[in-house]
Amino acid sequence: MKTFKYTLKNNQPKRYKNQKYTFVVLGAFYLVLSFLQFFVLIKDSISSYINFIAGLIIIIIGLFKWWRIDKFFIQFGNSGVSGNVGNFKNSLKWTKITKTHIGLITIYLTLSDGKTIELPLDNLGYNDVKLVKSEFQEFANKNGIKIK
């Protein structure tokens, strides 16, 4: 069976595409507003400094969202599960996983030492969640892991 890899960069839900542009445009608006206040309307007002700082912060948040989307991935293969989603930033071999529970937007992996690890799928669209869950079920069944 071949490897399944899902990245958010190529399969972004609409809300992410719009969100990153919204943050950058809103930040640019605040920067322009702060320059207008400082140079044209009110010289040395505290609100121009606040708008300038707010604009920078909003642009940084937008750029961070752009950068973060490139790092998101889930991969299932013959060797195991790996990914960088939410708090799950590692790789596990199928031999370490004893059973799984597939929730609405989370896959719970119970390890042989009793720990339960969550694989969150809340950043994905509905069709993508169904696709990732079905691929996970195929790989888990192939490797003999109990699914609830």
Short mmCIF file of C-alpha atoms in Angstrom, two decimals, residues 14-123:
data_model
loop_
_atom_site.label_atom_id
_atom_site.label_comp_id
_atom_site.label_asym_id
_atom_site.label_seq_id
_atom_site.Cartn_x
_atom_site.Cartn_y
_atom_site.Cartn_z
CA LYS A 14 -11.93 28.76 2.10
CA ARG A 15 -11.74 30.31 5.56
CA TYR A 16 -7.92 30.10 5.54
CA LYS A 17 -7.56 31.58 2.09
CA ASN A 18 -9.68 34.58 3.06
CA GLN A 19 -8.31 34.92 6.59
CA LYS A 20 -4.68 35.46 5.67
CA TYR A 21 -5.54 38.17 3.13
CA THR A 22 -7.93 39.83 5.57
CA PHE A 23 -5.26 40.12 8.25
CA VAL A 24 -2.70 41.64 5.88
CA VAL A 25 -5.19 44.12 4.35
CA LEU A 26 -6.54 45.12 7.77
CA GLY A 27 -3.00 45.61 9.08
CA ALA A 28 -2.10 47.76 6.08
CA PHE A 29 -5.25 49.83 6.69
CA TYR A 30 -4.19 50.47 10.29
CA LEU A 31 -0.69 51.46 9.17
CA VAL A 32 -2.07 53.93 6.61
CA LEU A 33 -4.49 55.29 9.21
CA SER A 34 -1.67 55.81 11.69
CA PHE A 35 0.44 57.69 9.12
CA LEU A 36 -2.54 59.85 8.19
CA GLN A 37 -3.20 60.66 11.82
CA PHE A 38 0.42 61.42 12.56
CA PHE A 39 1.38 63.46 9.49
CA VAL A 40 -1.91 65.05 8.37
CA LEU A 41 -4.60 65.16 11.00
CA ILE A 42 -3.27 65.15 14.54
CA LYS A 43 0.43 65.53 15.18
CA ASP A 44 1.87 63.41 18.00
CA SER A 45 -1.38 61.78 19.07
CA ILE A 46 -1.30 58.59 21.10
CA SER A 47 -3.93 57.04 18.82
CA SER A 48 -1.56 57.20 15.83
CA TYR A 49 1.04 55.22 17.81
CA ILE A 50 -1.60 52.71 18.91
CA ASN A 51 -2.86 52.28 15.33
CA PHE A 52 0.70 51.82 14.08
CA ILE A 53 1.42 49.12 16.67
CA ALA A 54 -1.96 47.44 16.01
CA GLY A 55 -1.25 47.44 12.27
CA LEU A 56 2.13 45.80 12.77
CA ILE A 57 0.67 43.17 15.10
CA ILE A 58 -2.18 42.34 12.70
CA ILE A 59 0.22 42.01 9.74
CA ILE A 60 2.52 39.74 11.79
CA ILE A 61 -0.46 37.53 12.71
CA GLY A 62 -1.44 37.31 9.02
CA LEU A 63 2.09 36.41 7.96
CA PHE A 64 2.32 33.83 10.76
CA LYS A 65 -0.88 32.21 9.46
CA TRP A 66 0.64 32.10 5.96
CA TRP A 67 3.82 30.51 7.31
CA ARG A 68 1.94 28.06 9.56
CA ILE A 69 -0.14 26.61 6.72
CA ASP A 70 3.01 25.44 4.95
CA LYS A 71 4.03 23.37 7.99
CA PHE A 72 0.75 21.44 8.38
CA PHE A 73 0.74 17.82 7.17
CA ILE A 74 -0.59 14.33 7.99
CA GLN A 75 1.05 11.21 6.59
CA PHE A 76 0.09 7.53 6.83
CA GLY A 77 2.42 4.89 5.47
CA ASN A 78 3.53 1.33 5.96
CA SER A 79 5.88 2.43 8.72
CA GLY A 80 3.41 4.50 10.75
CA VAL A 81 1.66 7.80 11.32
CA SER A 82 3.45 11.14 11.16
CA GLY A 83 2.27 14.69 11.12
CA ASN A 84 2.37 18.24 12.29
CA VAL A 85 -1.17 19.17 13.34
CA GLY A 86 -2.16 20.87 16.58
CA ASN A 87 -0.26 19.25 19.44
CA PHE A 88 0.65 16.20 17.34
CA LYS A 89 4.13 16.95 16.01
CA ASN A 90 5.83 13.59 15.76
CA SER A 91 5.75 10.20 14.12
CA LEU A 92 4.55 6.88 15.53
CA LYS A 93 5.16 3.38 14.29
CA TRP A 94 2.13 1.14 13.81
CA THR A 95 3.63 -1.36 16.26
CA LYS A 96 3.37 1.20 19.11
CA ILE A 97 -0.36 1.84 18.49
CA THR A 98 -2.68 -0.70 20.15
CA LYS A 99 -6.12 0.75 19.37
CA THR A 100 -7.74 3.84 17.93
CA HIS A 101 -10.97 5.74 18.31
CA ILE A 102 -12.19 7.89 15.46
CA GLY A 103 -14.23 10.87 16.66
CA LEU A 104 -15.96 13.58 14.65
CA ILE A 105 -12.89 15.75 14.11
CA THR A 106 -10.22 13.90 16.09
CA ILE A 107 -8.49 10.55 15.82
CA TYR A 108 -7.40 9.16 19.20
CA LEU A 109 -4.40 6.83 19.21
CA THR A 110 -3.84 4.61 22.26
CA LEU A 111 -0.22 3.55 22.58
CA SER A 112 1.18 0.35 24.05
CA ASP A 113 2.30 2.21 27.20
CA GLY A 114 -1.31 3.37 27.86
CA LYS A 115 -0.96 6.99 26.71
CA THR A 116 -3.61 8.43 24.41
CA ILE A 117 -2.55 10.87 21.71
CA GLU A 118 -4.93 13.07 19.76
CA LEU A 119 -4.61 13.68 16.03
CA PRO A 120 -6.83 16.76 15.54
CA LEU A 121 -8.52 17.32 12.18
CA ASP A 122 -10.33 20.53 13.07
CA ASN A 123 -8.40 22.65 10.54
#
